[in-house]
mmCIF file of C-alpha atoms in Angstrom:
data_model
loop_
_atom_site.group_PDB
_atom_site.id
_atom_site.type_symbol
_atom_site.label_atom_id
_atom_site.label_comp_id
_atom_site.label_asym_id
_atom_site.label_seq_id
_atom_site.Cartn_x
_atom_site.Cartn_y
_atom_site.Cartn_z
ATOM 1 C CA UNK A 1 17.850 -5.207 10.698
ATOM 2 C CA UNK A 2 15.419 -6.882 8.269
ATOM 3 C CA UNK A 3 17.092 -8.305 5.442
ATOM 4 C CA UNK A 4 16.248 -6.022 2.082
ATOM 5 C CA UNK A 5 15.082 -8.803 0.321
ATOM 6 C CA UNK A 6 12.585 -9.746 2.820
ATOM 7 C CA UNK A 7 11.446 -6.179 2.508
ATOM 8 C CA UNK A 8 11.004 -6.321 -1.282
ATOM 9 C CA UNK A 9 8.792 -9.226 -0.796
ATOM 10 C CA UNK A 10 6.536 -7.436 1.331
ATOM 11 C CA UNK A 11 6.478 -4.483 -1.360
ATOM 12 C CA UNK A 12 5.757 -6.913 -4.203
ATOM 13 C CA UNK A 13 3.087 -8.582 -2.268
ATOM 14 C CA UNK A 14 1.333 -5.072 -1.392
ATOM 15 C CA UNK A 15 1.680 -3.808 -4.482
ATOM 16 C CA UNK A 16 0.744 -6.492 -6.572
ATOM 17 C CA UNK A 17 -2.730 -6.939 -4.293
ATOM 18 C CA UNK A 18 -3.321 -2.670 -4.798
ATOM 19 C CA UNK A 19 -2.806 -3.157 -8.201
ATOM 20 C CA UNK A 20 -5.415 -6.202 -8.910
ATOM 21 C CA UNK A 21 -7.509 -4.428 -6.876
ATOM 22 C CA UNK A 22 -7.577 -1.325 -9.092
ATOM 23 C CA UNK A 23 -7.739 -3.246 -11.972
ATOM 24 C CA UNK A 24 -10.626 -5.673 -10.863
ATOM 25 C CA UNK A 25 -12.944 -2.932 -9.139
ATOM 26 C CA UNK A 26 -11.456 0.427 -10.093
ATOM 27 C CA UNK A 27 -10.308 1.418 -7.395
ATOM 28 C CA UNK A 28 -9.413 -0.316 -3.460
ATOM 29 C CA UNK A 29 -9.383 0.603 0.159
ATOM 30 C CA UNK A 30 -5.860 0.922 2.006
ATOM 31 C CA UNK A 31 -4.628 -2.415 2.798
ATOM 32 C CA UNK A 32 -2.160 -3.731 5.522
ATOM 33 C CA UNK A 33 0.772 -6.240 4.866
ATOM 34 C CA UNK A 34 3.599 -7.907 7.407
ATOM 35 C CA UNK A 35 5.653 -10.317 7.893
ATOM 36 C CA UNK A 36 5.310 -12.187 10.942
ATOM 37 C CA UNK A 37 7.949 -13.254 13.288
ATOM 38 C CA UNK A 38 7.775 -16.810 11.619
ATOM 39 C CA UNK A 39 8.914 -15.000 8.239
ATOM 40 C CA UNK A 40 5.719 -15.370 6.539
ATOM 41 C CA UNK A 41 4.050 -12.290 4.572
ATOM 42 C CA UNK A 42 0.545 -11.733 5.086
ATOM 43 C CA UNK A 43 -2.206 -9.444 4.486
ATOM 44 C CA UNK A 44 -4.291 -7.454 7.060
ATOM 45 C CA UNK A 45 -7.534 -6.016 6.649
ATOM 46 C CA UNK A 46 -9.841 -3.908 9.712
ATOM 47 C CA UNK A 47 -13.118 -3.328 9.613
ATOM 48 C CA UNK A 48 -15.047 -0.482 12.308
ATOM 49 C CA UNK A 49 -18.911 -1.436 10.809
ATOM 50 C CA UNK A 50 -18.503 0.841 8.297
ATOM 51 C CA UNK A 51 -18.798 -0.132 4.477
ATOM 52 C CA UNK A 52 -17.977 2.887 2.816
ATOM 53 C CA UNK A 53 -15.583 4.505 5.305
ATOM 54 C CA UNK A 54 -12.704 7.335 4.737
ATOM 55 C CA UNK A 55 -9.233 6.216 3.118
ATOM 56 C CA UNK A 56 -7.599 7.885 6.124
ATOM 57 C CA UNK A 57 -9.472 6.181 8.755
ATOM 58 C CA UNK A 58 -8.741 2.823 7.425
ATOM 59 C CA UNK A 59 -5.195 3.887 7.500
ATOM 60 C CA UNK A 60 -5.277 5.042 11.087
ATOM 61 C CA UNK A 61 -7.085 1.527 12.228
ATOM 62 C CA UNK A 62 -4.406 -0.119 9.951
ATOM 63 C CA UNK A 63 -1.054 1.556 11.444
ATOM 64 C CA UNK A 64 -2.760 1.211 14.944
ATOM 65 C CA UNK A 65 -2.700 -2.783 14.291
ATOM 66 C CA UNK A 66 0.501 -3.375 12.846
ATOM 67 C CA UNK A 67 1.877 -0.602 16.138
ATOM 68 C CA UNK A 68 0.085 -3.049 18.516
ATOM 69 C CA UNK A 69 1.773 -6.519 16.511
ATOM 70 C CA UNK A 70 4.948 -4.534 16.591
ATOM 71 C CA UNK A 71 4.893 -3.847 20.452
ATOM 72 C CA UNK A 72 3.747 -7.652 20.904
ATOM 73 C CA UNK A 73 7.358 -8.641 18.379
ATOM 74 C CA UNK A 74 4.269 -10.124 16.446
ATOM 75 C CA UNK A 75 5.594 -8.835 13.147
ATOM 76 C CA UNK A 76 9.326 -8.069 11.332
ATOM 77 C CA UNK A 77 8.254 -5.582 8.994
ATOM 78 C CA UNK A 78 4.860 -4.163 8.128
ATOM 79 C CA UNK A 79 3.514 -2.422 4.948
ATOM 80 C CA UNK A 80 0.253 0.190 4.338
ATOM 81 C CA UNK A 81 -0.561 0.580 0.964
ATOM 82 C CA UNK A 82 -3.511 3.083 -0.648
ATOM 83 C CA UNK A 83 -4.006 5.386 -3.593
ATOM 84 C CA UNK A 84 -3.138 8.723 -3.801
ATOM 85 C CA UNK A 85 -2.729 11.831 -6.209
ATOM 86 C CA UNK A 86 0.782 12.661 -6.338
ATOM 87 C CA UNK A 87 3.656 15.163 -8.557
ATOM 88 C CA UNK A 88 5.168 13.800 -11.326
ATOM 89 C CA UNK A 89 8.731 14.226 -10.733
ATOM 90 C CA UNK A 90 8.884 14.589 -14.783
ATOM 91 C CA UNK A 91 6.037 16.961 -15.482
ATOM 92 C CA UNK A 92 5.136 18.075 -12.027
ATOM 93 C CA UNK A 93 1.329 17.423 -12.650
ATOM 94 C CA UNK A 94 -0.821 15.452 -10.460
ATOM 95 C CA UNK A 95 -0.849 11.690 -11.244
ATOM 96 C CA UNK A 96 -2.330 8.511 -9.857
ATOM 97 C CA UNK A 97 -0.187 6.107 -7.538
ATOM 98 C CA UNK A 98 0.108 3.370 -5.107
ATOM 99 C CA UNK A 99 1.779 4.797 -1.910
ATOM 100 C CA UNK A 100 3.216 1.871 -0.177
ATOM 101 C CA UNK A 101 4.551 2.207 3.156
ATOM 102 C CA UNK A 102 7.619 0.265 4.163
ATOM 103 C CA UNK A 103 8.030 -0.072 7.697
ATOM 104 C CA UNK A 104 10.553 -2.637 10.054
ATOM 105 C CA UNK A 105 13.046 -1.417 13.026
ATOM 106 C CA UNK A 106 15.253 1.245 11.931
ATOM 107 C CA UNK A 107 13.547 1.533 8.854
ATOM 108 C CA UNK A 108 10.809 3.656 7.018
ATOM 109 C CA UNK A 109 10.624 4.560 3.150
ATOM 110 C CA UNK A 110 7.589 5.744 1.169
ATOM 111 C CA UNK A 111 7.236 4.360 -2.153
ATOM 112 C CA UNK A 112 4.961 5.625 -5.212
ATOM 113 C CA UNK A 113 4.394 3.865 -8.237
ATOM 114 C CA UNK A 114 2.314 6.024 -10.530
ATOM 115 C CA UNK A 115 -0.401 4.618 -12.327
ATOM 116 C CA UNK A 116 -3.108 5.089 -15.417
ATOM 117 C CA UNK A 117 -5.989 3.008 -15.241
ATOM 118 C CA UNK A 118 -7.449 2.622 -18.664
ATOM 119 C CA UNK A 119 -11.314 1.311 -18.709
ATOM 120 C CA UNK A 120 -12.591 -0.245 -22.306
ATOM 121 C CA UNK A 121 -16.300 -1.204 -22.993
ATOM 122 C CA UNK A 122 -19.468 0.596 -22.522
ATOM 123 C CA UNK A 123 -21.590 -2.695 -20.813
ATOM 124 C CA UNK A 124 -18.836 -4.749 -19.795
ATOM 125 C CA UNK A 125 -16.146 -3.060 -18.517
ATOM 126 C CA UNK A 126 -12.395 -4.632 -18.721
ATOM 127 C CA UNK A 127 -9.640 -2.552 -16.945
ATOM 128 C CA UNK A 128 -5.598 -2.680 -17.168
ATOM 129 C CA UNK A 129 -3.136 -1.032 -15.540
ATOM 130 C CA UNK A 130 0.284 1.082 -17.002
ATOM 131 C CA UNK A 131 2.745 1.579 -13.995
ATOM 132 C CA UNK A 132 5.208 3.952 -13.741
ATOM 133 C CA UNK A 133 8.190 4.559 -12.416
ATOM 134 C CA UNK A 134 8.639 3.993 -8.671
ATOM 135 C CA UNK A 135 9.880 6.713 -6.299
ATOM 136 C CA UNK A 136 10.865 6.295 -3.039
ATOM 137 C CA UNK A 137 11.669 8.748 0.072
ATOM 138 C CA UNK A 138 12.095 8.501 3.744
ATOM 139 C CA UNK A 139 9.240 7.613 5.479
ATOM 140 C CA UNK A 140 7.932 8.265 9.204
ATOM 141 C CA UNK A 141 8.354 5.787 11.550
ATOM 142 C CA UNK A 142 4.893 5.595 13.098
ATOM 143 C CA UNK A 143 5.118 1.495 13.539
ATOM 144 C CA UNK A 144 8.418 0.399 15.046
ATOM 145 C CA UNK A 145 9.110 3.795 17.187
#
């Protein structure tokens, strides 16, 4: 098994590039994260021709190639993260968040980290980012199966 530390990495590195992302542009497409079989982290991006396509199709292409560098023993651990709506856990209304998901052999969690994205200035706009507390749960294993 991956050494948790390694994993946290991986998280921190996802969820710091999600995060600069939203506050740069407002917003981001999924993005894919691993760490190789040398033990370096890394970011993966896929691209069909399509500028402006679906959140969940960019997800697909991305847990198809991290699967397919899995099989290969390519990659220890891999991460998808992309925005969501999710329930508070305190108020049970529906919040922004960064789903992260964790993925290495014998291992799968789901991790949100609510977010408000606050926008001042009419002509130039300057964004920053309150996080929340994360939340975690068990995750599918739909990489390392």
């Amino acid at each position: 098994m991956i050494d948790k530390d390694r994993l946290d990495d991986l998280f921190d590195h996802a969820l710091s590039n999600a995060m600069a992302l939203l506050e740069k542009n407002g917003e981001f497409f999924p993005l894919g994260a691993s760490i190789g079989s040398d033990g370096q982290v890394g970011l993966l991006a896929t691209f069909d021709g399509d500028d402006h396509p679906e959140s969940q199709t960019v997800i697909d292409d991305l847990t198809s190639a991290l699967r397919q560098q899995a099989s290969e023993g390519a990659i220890l651990a891999s991460a998808i993260a992309f925005d969501a709506r999710v329930r508070s856990p305190e108020t049970g209304e529906a919040v922004d968040a960064v789903i992260t998901r964790i993925r290495a052999k014998d291992y799968a969690r789901d991790i949100a980290v609510p977010y408000q994205l606050h926008t001042k200035g009419l002509f130039k706009k300057t964004r920053s980012i309150a996080q929340g507390q994360a939340t975690a749960s068990e995750g599918e294993q739909d990489i390392f199966s």
